[in-house]
Short mmCIF file of C-alpha atoms in Angstrom, two decimals:
data_model
loop_
_atom_site.label_atom_id
_atom_site.label_comp_id
_atom_site.label_asym_id
_atom_site.label_seq_id
_atom_site.Cartn_x
_atom_site.Cartn_y
_atom_site.Cartn_z
CA MET A 1 223.04 241.74 232.79
CA GLY A 2 221.38 241.41 229.38
CA GLN A 3 224.10 243.56 227.75
CA SER A 4 226.86 241.37 229.14
CA VAL A 5 225.24 238.31 227.71
CA SER A 6 224.94 239.97 224.35
CA ALA A 7 228.57 241.05 224.42
CA SER A 8 229.71 237.55 225.35
CA SER A 9 227.71 236.03 222.46
CA SER A 10 229.10 238.46 219.95
CA SER A 11 232.70 237.72 220.93
CA ARG A 12 232.34 233.92 220.50
CA PRO A 13 234.37 232.62 217.45
CA VAL A 14 232.29 231.39 214.55
CA PRO A 15 233.24 227.82 213.41
CA PRO A 16 234.42 227.53 209.79
CA ALA A 17 231.97 226.25 207.23
CA PRO A 18 232.49 222.60 206.12
CA PRO A 19 234.25 222.21 202.78
CA SER A 20 232.15 221.41 199.79
CA VAL A 21 232.25 217.98 198.19
CA ASP A 22 233.94 219.38 195.12
CA ALA A 23 236.72 220.86 197.27
CA MET A 24 237.60 217.55 199.02
CA PRO A 25 240.92 215.96 197.90
CA THR A 26 240.63 212.85 195.72
CA ALA A 27 242.00 209.62 197.21
CA LEU A 28 245.14 208.43 195.45
CA ASP A 29 245.31 204.97 193.88
CA TYR A 30 248.90 203.88 194.46
CA THR A 31 248.46 200.87 192.17
CA GLU A 32 247.94 202.97 189.04
CA ASP A 33 251.67 203.14 188.39
CA LEU A 34 252.13 199.44 189.24
CA PRO A 35 252.63 197.31 186.11
CA ASP A 36 250.06 194.60 185.46
CA GLU A 37 252.73 191.94 185.90
CA CYS A 38 253.49 193.12 189.44
CA LEU A 39 249.81 193.34 190.32
CA ALA A 40 249.32 189.79 189.06
CA LEU A 41 252.18 188.65 191.28
CA VAL A 42 250.46 190.22 194.28
CA PHE A 43 247.31 188.25 193.49
CA GLN A 44 249.31 185.04 193.42
CA PHE A 45 250.55 185.70 196.97
CA LEU A 46 247.05 185.99 198.41
CA GLY A 47 246.52 183.05 200.71
CA ALA A 48 242.84 182.17 200.46
CA ALA A 49 240.86 181.83 197.25
CA ALA A 50 238.09 183.94 198.80
CA ASP A 51 240.56 186.80 199.38
CA ARG A 52 241.62 186.67 195.77
CA LYS A 53 238.02 186.74 194.56
CA SER A 54 237.15 189.66 196.84
CA CYS A 55 240.16 191.71 195.81
CA SER A 56 239.41 191.15 192.13
CA LEU A 57 236.13 193.09 192.61
CA VAL A 58 237.83 196.33 193.71
CA CYS A 59 237.90 197.77 190.20
CA LYS A 60 237.73 196.78 186.55
CA ARG A 61 241.48 196.73 186.17
CA TRP A 62 241.99 194.40 189.13
CA LEU A 63 239.26 192.12 187.79
CA ALA A 64 240.97 191.91 184.39
CA VAL A 65 244.46 191.37 185.82
CA GLU A 66 243.27 188.68 188.24
CA GLY A 67 241.50 186.83 185.44
CA ARG A 68 244.51 186.91 183.11
CA SER A 69 246.87 185.75 185.87
CA ARG A 70 244.84 182.78 187.14
CA LEU A 71 246.49 179.58 186.02
CA ARG A 72 244.47 176.99 187.98
CA LEU A 73 240.76 176.47 187.66
CA SER A 74 238.40 173.89 189.18
CA LEU A 75 234.85 173.73 187.80
CA ASP A 76 231.68 171.83 188.55
CA ALA A 77 231.32 169.77 185.39
CA ARG A 78 227.55 169.43 185.32
CA ALA A 79 225.75 169.72 182.00
CA ALA A 80 224.90 173.40 182.64
CA LEU A 81 228.58 174.30 182.35
CA ILE A 82 228.18 174.61 178.56
CA GLU A 83 226.13 177.79 179.11
CA ALA A 84 228.59 179.40 181.52
CA ALA A 85 231.81 178.28 179.81
CA PRO A 86 232.11 181.19 177.31
CA ALA A 87 231.89 183.82 180.06
CA ILE A 88 234.21 181.89 182.37
CA PHE A 89 236.94 181.41 179.80
CA ASN A 90 236.60 184.97 178.47
CA ARG A 91 237.77 186.09 181.87
CA PHE A 92 240.21 183.27 182.65
CA ASP A 93 241.98 183.04 179.31
CA ALA A 94 245.40 181.89 180.56
CA VAL A 95 244.39 178.73 182.44
CA SER A 96 247.00 175.98 182.24
CA GLN A 97 245.66 173.58 184.92
CA LEU A 98 241.99 172.63 184.71
CA ALA A 99 239.91 170.23 186.83
CA LEU A 100 236.39 169.21 185.82
CA ARG A 101 234.41 167.26 188.44
CA CYS A 102 230.84 166.03 188.42
CA GLY A 103 228.92 164.29 191.20
CA ARG A 104 227.45 160.84 190.85
CA ARG A 105 223.85 162.02 190.86
CA SER A 106 224.27 164.79 188.28
CA ASP A 107 224.40 164.80 184.50
CA SER A 108 227.94 165.65 183.43
CA ILE A 109 229.15 167.68 180.51
CA ASP A 110 229.12 165.95 177.13
CA ASP A 111 231.46 165.96 174.14
CA GLU A 112 230.20 169.32 172.88
CA ALA A 113 230.86 171.05 176.19
CA LEU A 114 234.29 169.45 176.61
CA ALA A 115 235.24 170.49 173.08
CA LEU A 116 234.15 174.06 173.85
CA VAL A 117 236.23 174.13 177.04
CA ALA A 118 239.26 172.67 175.24
CA ALA A 119 238.96 175.19 172.41
CA ARG A 120 238.93 178.07 174.90
CA SER A 121 241.99 176.72 176.78
CA PRO A 122 244.87 176.77 174.28
CA ASN A 123 247.48 176.95 177.07
CA LEU A 124 246.19 173.86 178.87
CA ALA A 125 249.01 171.72 180.28
CA SER A 126 247.13 169.70 182.91
CA LEU A 127 243.60 168.26 182.67
CA LYS A 128 241.72 166.31 185.35
CA LEU A 129 238.35 164.71 184.60
CA ARG A 130 236.26 163.16 187.38
CA GLY A 131 232.82 161.65 186.95
CA CYS A 132 232.34 162.93 183.38
CA ARG A 133 230.16 160.01 182.37
CA SER A 134 228.68 161.67 179.26
CA VAL A 135 232.06 162.24 177.63
CA THR A 136 232.93 159.74 174.90
CA ASP A 137 236.01 159.03 172.79
CA ALA A 138 234.96 161.90 170.52
CA GLY A 139 235.26 164.38 173.37
CA MET A 140 238.78 163.23 174.17
CA THR A 141 239.67 163.52 170.49
CA ALA A 142 238.59 167.17 170.68
CA VAL A 143 240.88 167.67 173.67
CA ALA A 144 243.81 166.28 171.71
CA ARG A 145 243.00 168.54 168.76
CA HIS A 146 242.71 171.78 170.71
CA CYS A 147 245.34 171.19 173.45
CA PRO A 148 248.47 169.76 171.80
CA GLY A 149 250.63 171.11 174.64
CA LEU A 150 248.96 168.90 177.28
CA ARG A 151 251.52 167.40 179.66
CA LYS A 152 249.36 165.79 182.34
CA LEU A 153 246.08 163.86 181.99
CA SER A 154 244.15 162.31 184.89
CA VAL A 155 240.78 160.65 184.32
CA GLY A 156 238.58 158.88 186.84
CA SER A 157 235.09 157.38 186.82
CA CYS A 158 234.55 158.33 183.18
CA SER A 159 232.71 156.29 180.55
CA PHE A 160 234.91 156.61 177.48
CA GLY A 161 237.34 153.86 176.55
CA ALA A 162 240.91 153.24 175.51
CA LYS A 163 240.35 154.93 172.15
CA GLY A 164 239.86 158.25 173.92
CA VAL A 165 243.10 157.88 175.84
CA ASP A 166 244.81 156.78 172.63
CA ALA A 167 243.64 159.94 170.84
CA VAL A 168 245.25 162.12 173.52
CA LEU A 169 248.50 160.15 173.36
CA ARG A 170 248.66 160.60 169.61
CA GLY A 171 247.64 164.26 169.59
CA CYS A 172 249.66 165.46 172.59
CA PRO A 173 253.33 164.58 171.96
CA LEU A 174 254.45 166.31 175.19
CA LEU A 175 252.30 164.22 177.56
CA GLU A 176 254.41 163.21 180.58
CA GLU A 177 251.95 161.98 183.25
CA LEU A 178 248.98 159.69 182.64
CA SER A 179 246.60 158.55 185.40
CA ILE A 180 243.62 156.30 184.60
CA LYS A 181 241.23 155.32 187.40
CA ARG A 182 237.96 153.44 187.17
CA LEU A 183 237.62 153.91 183.42
CA ARG A 184 234.35 152.25 182.47
CA GLY A 185 234.85 151.85 178.72
CA LEU A 186 237.38 149.00 178.84
CA HIS A 187 234.88 146.14 178.99
CA ASP A 188 235.28 145.22 175.30
CA PRO A 189 238.79 143.84 174.54
CA SER A 190 238.19 144.04 170.78
CA ALA A 191 237.78 147.83 171.08
CA THR A 192 241.35 148.21 172.36
CA ALA A 193 243.11 146.87 169.26
CA GLY A 194 245.53 149.15 167.45
CA LEU A 195 246.40 151.37 170.41
CA VAL A 196 249.63 153.32 170.41
CA ASP A 197 252.45 151.03 171.55
CA GLY A 198 254.65 153.61 173.26
CA ALA A 199 255.17 157.29 174.00
CA ALA A 200 258.64 158.73 174.30
CA SER A 201 257.44 161.65 176.42
CA LEU A 202 255.74 159.61 179.17
CA ARG A 203 257.44 159.77 182.56
CA ALA A 204 254.73 158.48 184.94
CA VAL A 205 251.75 156.11 184.54
CA CYS A 206 249.13 155.17 187.14
CA LEU A 207 246.44 152.54 186.53
CA LYS A 208 243.89 152.02 189.29
CA ASP A 209 240.76 149.87 189.61
CA LEU A 210 240.72 148.79 185.97
CA TYR A 211 239.20 145.77 184.33
CA ASN A 212 241.07 144.76 181.17
CA GLY A 213 243.80 147.23 182.05
CA GLN A 214 246.32 145.05 180.21
CA CYS A 215 245.31 146.87 177.03
CA PHE A 216 247.73 149.60 178.18
CA ALA A 217 250.61 147.15 178.68
CA PRO A 218 252.14 147.81 175.22
CA LEU A 219 252.04 151.55 175.94
CA ILE A 220 253.82 151.11 179.27
CA ALA A 221 256.46 148.70 177.99
CA GLY A 222 257.02 150.82 174.89
CA SER A 223 257.70 154.10 176.73
CA PRO A 224 261.50 154.11 177.10
CA ASN A 225 261.67 157.18 179.36
CA LEU A 226 259.14 155.98 181.93
CA LYS A 227 260.29 156.61 185.51
CA THR A 228 257.25 155.85 187.71
CA LEU A 229 254.65 153.08 187.44
CA LYS A 230 251.72 152.57 189.81
CA LEU A 231 249.42 149.57 189.37
CA ILE A 232 246.64 149.45 191.97
CA ARG A 233 243.82 146.91 192.14
CA CYS A 234 243.84 146.03 188.45
CA SER A 235 242.64 142.57 187.43
CA GLY A 236 244.69 140.06 185.48
CA ASP A 237 248.27 138.78 185.50
CA TRP A 238 250.89 141.55 185.42
CA ASP A 239 254.09 139.49 185.43
CA PRO A 240 254.32 139.57 181.61
CA LEU A 241 254.31 143.38 181.67
CA LEU A 242 257.15 143.54 184.22
CA GLU A 243 259.14 141.06 182.13
CA ASP A 244 258.56 143.08 178.97
CA MET A 245 259.51 146.32 180.70
CA ALA A 246 262.78 144.87 181.95
CA ALA A 247 264.32 144.92 178.48
CA ARG A 248 262.73 148.14 177.21
CA VAL A 249 262.40 150.58 180.14
CA PRO A 250 265.80 150.64 181.84
CA GLY A 251 265.30 154.01 183.56
CA MET A 252 262.48 152.96 185.87
CA VAL A 253 263.07 154.24 189.42
CA GLU A 254 259.69 153.94 191.19
CA ILE A 255 257.30 150.96 191.27
CA HIS A 256 254.00 150.72 193.23
CA LEU A 257 252.19 147.38 193.15
CA GLU A 258 249.02 147.07 195.22
CA ARG A 259 246.45 144.27 195.39
CA LEU A 260 247.82 142.89 192.15
CA GLN A 261 248.44 139.49 190.65
CA VAL A 262 252.22 139.72 190.47
CA SER A 263 254.88 137.33 191.72
CA ASP A 264 258.61 136.88 192.21
CA ARG A 265 258.84 136.07 188.51
CA GLY A 266 258.04 139.65 187.58
CA LEU A 267 260.18 141.19 190.33
CA ILE A 268 263.22 139.10 189.43
CA ALA A 269 262.92 139.90 185.73
CA LEU A 270 262.50 143.61 186.40
CA SER A 271 265.30 143.88 188.93
CA ALA A 272 267.83 142.47 186.47
CA ARG A 273 267.56 145.56 184.24
CA VAL A 274 266.46 148.51 186.38
CA ASP A 275 267.88 150.26 189.42
CA LEU A 276 264.90 151.18 191.60
CA ASP A 277 264.81 154.08 194.02
CA PHE A 278 261.37 153.36 195.53
CA LEU A 279 259.54 150.02 195.80
CA ARG A 280 256.09 149.61 197.29
CA LEU A 281 254.47 146.17 197.62
CA VAL A 282 251.00 146.19 199.16
CA LYS A 283 249.04 142.97 199.59
CA THR A 284 250.82 141.02 196.88
CA PRO A 285 250.90 137.56 198.51
CA GLU A 286 252.77 135.92 195.61
CA CYS A 287 255.80 138.13 196.21
CA THR A 288 258.18 136.48 198.67
CA ASP A 289 261.62 136.89 200.19
CA ALA A 290 263.15 135.64 196.94
CA GLY A 291 261.69 138.50 194.91
CA LEU A 292 262.68 141.09 197.51
CA ALA A 293 266.21 139.66 197.67
CA ALA A 294 266.49 139.98 193.87
CA ILE A 295 265.46 143.63 194.08
CA ALA A 296 268.05 144.24 196.78
CA GLU A 297 270.76 142.46 194.77
CA HIS A 298 270.30 144.57 191.64
CA CYS A 299 269.01 147.84 193.12
CA PRO A 300 271.62 148.96 195.67
CA ARG A 301 270.43 152.58 195.42
CA LEU A 302 267.02 151.77 196.89
CA ARG A 303 266.02 154.62 199.23
CA LYS A 304 262.38 153.85 200.08
CA LEU A 305 260.79 150.48 200.76
CA HIS A 306 257.14 150.02 201.75
CA ILE A 307 255.79 146.51 202.30
CA ASP A 308 252.35 145.44 203.44
CA GLY A 309 252.75 141.71 203.90
CA TRP A 310 249.05 141.20 204.68
CA LYS A 311 250.14 138.83 207.50
CA ALA A 312 250.77 136.22 204.82
CA GLY A 313 254.29 135.39 206.05
CA GLN A 314 255.75 135.45 202.55
CA ILE A 315 258.16 138.30 203.33
CA GLY A 316 260.17 138.31 206.52
CA ASP A 317 263.67 138.26 207.91
CA ASP A 318 265.37 136.73 204.85
CA GLY A 319 264.19 139.39 202.43
CA LEU A 320 264.83 142.23 204.86
CA ALA A 321 268.32 140.91 205.62
CA ALA A 322 269.11 140.99 201.90
CA VAL A 323 267.96 144.61 201.78
CA ALA A 324 270.14 145.45 204.77
CA ARG A 325 273.23 143.91 203.17
CA ARG A 326 272.87 145.53 199.75
CA CYS A 327 270.91 148.79 200.20
CA ALA A 328 273.07 150.83 202.55
CA GLY A 329 271.43 154.11 201.45
CA LEU A 330 267.94 153.13 202.62
CA GLN A 331 266.21 156.19 204.11
CA GLU A 332 262.60 155.13 204.60
CA LEU A 333 261.22 151.74 205.64
CA VAL A 334 257.54 150.95 206.21
CA LEU A 335 256.56 147.42 207.26
CA VAL A 336 252.88 146.51 207.72
CA GLY A 337 251.87 142.99 208.63
CA VAL A 338 255.49 141.79 208.38
CA ASP A 339 256.91 139.82 211.30
CA ALA A 340 260.43 141.24 211.36
CA THR A 341 262.62 140.07 214.22
CA ILE A 342 265.86 141.16 215.81
CA ARG A 343 267.77 139.12 213.22
CA SER A 344 266.89 141.38 210.29
CA LEU A 345 266.28 144.61 212.19
CA GLU A 346 269.75 144.51 213.72
CA LEU A 347 271.26 144.24 210.24
CA ILE A 348 269.14 147.14 208.99
CA ALA A 349 270.06 149.28 212.00
CA SER A 350 273.76 148.49 211.61
CA ASN A 351 274.14 148.71 207.82
CA CYS A 352 271.61 151.37 206.81
CA GLY A 353 273.19 154.39 208.41
CA SER A 354 270.99 156.82 206.46
CA LEU A 355 267.67 155.45 207.75
CA GLU A 356 265.55 158.46 208.79
CA ARG A 357 261.95 157.21 208.78
CA LEU A 358 260.76 153.87 210.13
CA ALA A 359 257.24 152.50 210.63
CA LEU A 360 256.30 149.06 211.94
CA CYS A 361 252.63 148.15 212.06
CA GLY A 362 250.83 144.99 213.00
CA SER A 363 253.97 142.96 213.70
CA ASP A 364 253.69 140.30 216.40
CA SER A 365 257.47 139.98 216.62
CA PHE A 366 258.39 143.64 217.12
CA GLY A 367 258.83 144.19 220.84
CA ASP A 368 261.04 145.90 223.39
CA VAL A 369 264.20 144.08 222.30
CA GLU A 370 263.79 145.28 218.74
CA VAL A 371 263.07 148.84 219.90
CA ALA A 372 266.22 148.81 222.02
CA CYS A 373 268.23 147.63 219.01
CA ILE A 374 266.92 150.48 216.88
CA ALA A 375 267.53 153.00 219.67
CA SER A 376 271.16 151.95 220.06
CA LYS A 377 272.13 151.73 216.38
CA CYS A 378 269.90 154.03 214.28
CA ALA A 379 271.80 157.26 214.78
CA SER A 380 270.13 159.04 211.84
CA LEU A 381 266.54 158.11 212.67
CA LYS A 382 264.22 161.13 212.83
CA LYS A 383 260.69 159.69 212.75
CA LEU A 384 259.42 156.44 214.23
CA CYS A 385 255.94 154.95 214.19
CA ILE A 386 254.93 151.80 216.09
CA LYS A 387 251.39 150.53 215.72
CA ALA A 388 249.68 147.42 217.05
CA CYS A 389 252.94 145.82 218.19
CA PRO A 390 253.83 144.17 221.55
CA VAL A 391 255.91 147.12 222.77
CA SER A 392 255.82 148.23 226.40
CA ASP A 393 257.19 151.00 228.61
CA GLU A 394 260.61 149.33 228.50
CA GLY A 395 260.83 150.10 224.81
CA MET A 396 259.98 153.75 225.42
CA LYS A 397 262.69 153.88 228.07
CA ALA A 398 265.22 152.51 225.60
CA LEU A 399 264.29 155.19 223.05
CA SER A 400 265.05 157.96 225.53
CA ALA A 401 268.70 156.91 225.59
CA GLY A 402 269.19 156.48 221.83
CA CYS A 403 268.41 157.93 218.38
CA PRO A 404 269.89 161.40 219.02
CA LYS A 405 268.22 162.94 215.94
CA LEU A 406 264.73 161.67 216.75
CA VAL A 407 262.11 164.43 216.47
CA LYS A 408 258.81 162.52 216.23
CA VAL A 409 257.48 159.28 217.71
CA LYS A 410 253.99 157.89 217.25
CA VAL A 411 252.75 154.93 219.23
CA LYS A 412 249.29 153.57 218.42
CA LYS A 413 247.30 150.66 219.75
CA CYS A 414 250.13 149.37 221.91
CA SER A 415 248.23 148.56 225.10
CA ARG A 416 251.37 148.03 227.18
CA VAL A 417 252.65 151.57 226.63
CA THR A 418 251.37 154.00 229.27
CA PRO A 419 250.95 157.78 229.00
CA GLU A 420 253.47 158.23 231.79
CA SER A 421 256.26 156.53 229.83
CA ALA A 422 255.44 158.63 226.77
CA GLU A 423 255.58 161.77 228.90
CA ARG A 424 258.99 160.77 230.23
CA LEU A 425 260.28 160.08 226.72
CA GLU A 426 259.16 163.50 225.53
CA ALA A 427 260.60 165.24 228.58
CA SER A 428 263.96 163.52 228.17
CA ARG A 429 264.66 165.52 224.99
CA GLU A 430 263.80 168.91 226.49
CA GLY A 431 261.29 169.97 223.86
CA LYS A 432 263.11 168.58 220.83
CA LEU A 433 260.94 165.47 220.54
CA THR A 434 257.17 165.17 219.94
CA VAL A 435 255.54 161.99 221.22
CA SER A 436 252.00 160.94 220.29
CA LEU A 437 250.19 158.10 222.01
CA GLU A 438 246.89 156.61 220.93
CA ALA A 439 245.15 154.05 223.08
CA ALA A 440 244.13 150.70 221.68
CA GLU A 441 240.57 150.50 220.40
CA ASP A 442 238.08 147.84 221.30
CA GLU A 443 237.26 145.15 218.78
CA SER A 444 233.82 146.53 217.86
CA VAL A 445 235.23 149.93 216.87
CA MET A 446 238.07 148.36 214.90
CA GLU A 447 235.75 146.05 213.00
CA GLN A 448 233.41 148.90 212.18
CA GLN A 449 236.22 151.07 210.86
CA GLN A 450 237.67 148.24 208.84
CA GLU A 451 234.36 147.65 207.09
CA GLU A 452 234.18 151.32 206.19
CA GLY A 453 237.55 151.13 204.43
CA ILE A 454 240.24 153.22 206.12
CA ILE A 455 243.51 154.66 204.89
CA VAL A 456 246.47 153.35 206.82
CA LEU A 457 249.92 154.78 206.40
CA GLU A 458 248.87 158.29 205.49
CA GLU A 459 247.17 158.46 208.86
CA ILE A 460 250.48 157.70 210.50
CA GLY A 461 251.36 161.22 209.42
CA MET A 462 255.07 160.59 209.13
CA MET A 463 255.86 158.89 205.86
CA GLU A 464 255.94 160.61 202.51
CA ASN A 465 253.58 159.16 199.88
CA SER A 466 252.53 156.37 202.19
CA THR A 467 248.85 155.72 201.56
CA VAL A 468 247.61 152.16 201.80
CA ALA A 469 243.90 151.43 201.47
CA VAL A 470 242.23 148.77 203.56
CA ASP A 471 239.61 146.75 201.71
CA ARG A 472 236.28 145.72 203.16
CA GLY A 473 235.98 142.33 204.70
CA ALA A 474 239.70 141.66 204.80
CA GLY A 475 239.43 139.48 207.87
CA SER A 476 240.07 140.18 211.48
CA SER A 477 241.56 143.56 212.30
CA LYS A 478 243.34 142.30 215.37
CA GLY A 479 247.06 142.95 215.17
CA ARG A 480 246.67 144.81 211.88
CA CYS A 481 247.53 148.44 211.12
CA THR A 482 244.06 149.18 209.81
CA ALA A 483 242.10 151.74 211.77
CA ARG A 484 241.94 155.49 211.90
CA LYS A 485 241.16 157.28 215.12
CA ARG A 486 241.81 160.69 216.51
CA PRO A 487 244.46 160.81 219.25
CA THR A 488 243.00 160.22 222.69
CA GLY A 489 246.06 160.44 224.94
CA GLY A 490 246.18 163.41 227.25
CA PHE A 491 249.86 163.97 227.81
CA PHE A 492 250.66 165.29 224.34
CA ALA A 493 247.84 167.87 224.42
CA SER A 494 250.00 170.50 226.06
CA ARG A 495 249.61 174.15 225.11
CA ARG A 496 252.81 174.14 223.12
CA ASN A 497 251.75 171.22 220.97
CA MET A 498 248.24 172.62 220.53
CA VAL A 499 249.60 175.91 219.23
CA THR A 500 252.05 174.12 216.93
CA SER A 501 249.28 171.91 215.56
CA ALA A 502 247.00 174.90 214.98
CA ILE A 503 249.70 176.81 213.11
CA ARG A 504 250.47 173.76 210.99
CA LYS A 505 246.82 173.21 210.09
CA TRP A 506 246.35 176.90 209.34
CA SER A 507 249.39 177.02 207.05
CA HIS A 508 248.40 173.84 205.24
CA GLY A 509 244.87 175.09 204.80
CA SER A 510 246.09 178.36 203.34
CA SER A 511 248.47 176.73 200.88
CA SER A 512 245.90 174.25 199.67
CA SER A 513 243.12 176.80 199.32
CA SER A 514 245.30 179.12 197.30
CA THR A 515 245.54 176.56 194.54
CA ARG A 516 241.96 175.39 194.58
CA GLY A 517 240.84 177.72 191.82
CA VAL A 518 237.31 178.82 190.99
CA HIS A 519 234.25 176.68 191.57
CA ALA A 520 231.34 177.40 189.25
#
């Protein structure tokens, strides 16, 4: 028996020895033959900024290519940035869009640091400064000297004055967009003398929350190619500027006036010389039906009209009827705090055959009859929002039989609309229509949200560029489109809508994060 065991052991096959490390095949790098330009393009298609950072650490070549191909950069602009800036801009030497932000409780970069950053960014085309309180006019002069190709400048909550902005305008002849918000160095009117009185390259100007902002009026009126002007919560009388622009800026197509001292006098003068495409009047109580009628008379190509009447009653059926008669190509209409009735809405529904987006908020006169009129005559309407209006289930029933192209309806704070009627409206279109219903809030919640300052029309989620800020202590919130709240209705939380919403949020998050840049 022992011999048989020995024979069996001797006949067993011997396993081969494992290969040595030196004999193992080397893994192939299939990107070696890929040109740097193609590799850079791959980096640009990466969705999340974290993915791009992680991939750049694979090897030295990938790190170099990713650094040279990054065009957007966002940095923490605290004082310590001056120490890290050389290393950062050695790697990212092709940046064309730069954002520098500093928190309120931190010491920001100063003129020396900003000059260093500007000197290391010769390709800079867009610069955004937020909270850089230690930067003076000298720092902005350095930007103008080192970045003559700058096309877009946005400054907010900074401490330099008009001389700094003037230096950029003089040193950057290609500047097209200028945004100035909460600039703290405008308190001395004598320091604004001798500013540049026009820039041929400027296409868009935004002034927001400025005291003594009129020092930029000569610049605005003297820029003949200006297309877009936004004036938001700036003190002083702005009618003289609109009158001066009328004769010198004939190509203006977009005007935003919010919480501003402006009246029909300025609107009438401006409308006589320009042909507007987009007009937005928010809480301008001195603007009435007469001013709106003048705009409609001279601007027949008006496509977008946003009005927040602030429940002042200055704009109503007469002004809207004039728009309906003259502006047949109107595509987007947003009315907040405007008591429009069937008299004007019927004209708009009949004459404005291209109307695609409509929002009515805080109107005591917009009820079921008006909804039925829109349903029967607005054949091109795609998106409808009704908020804090006396609409009931009868209005929802009328919508189910009209507006064949309707794809989205939002109803908020309309206590007479039930979830059942919203369900029926959505079911009537067999999956082609999304209906959202939000229940009315109690007074305590509405008052609390109003005091916190809430954004209105952006929360509607339907209109393009439709953000209206609600100021603190603006009076009672009852009947006003003023509060933000997450949807509470149950009928629209079906699985299909939940999946669609998740995909939309995921895609938006990816696209926004891909352009966020590097945070240091």
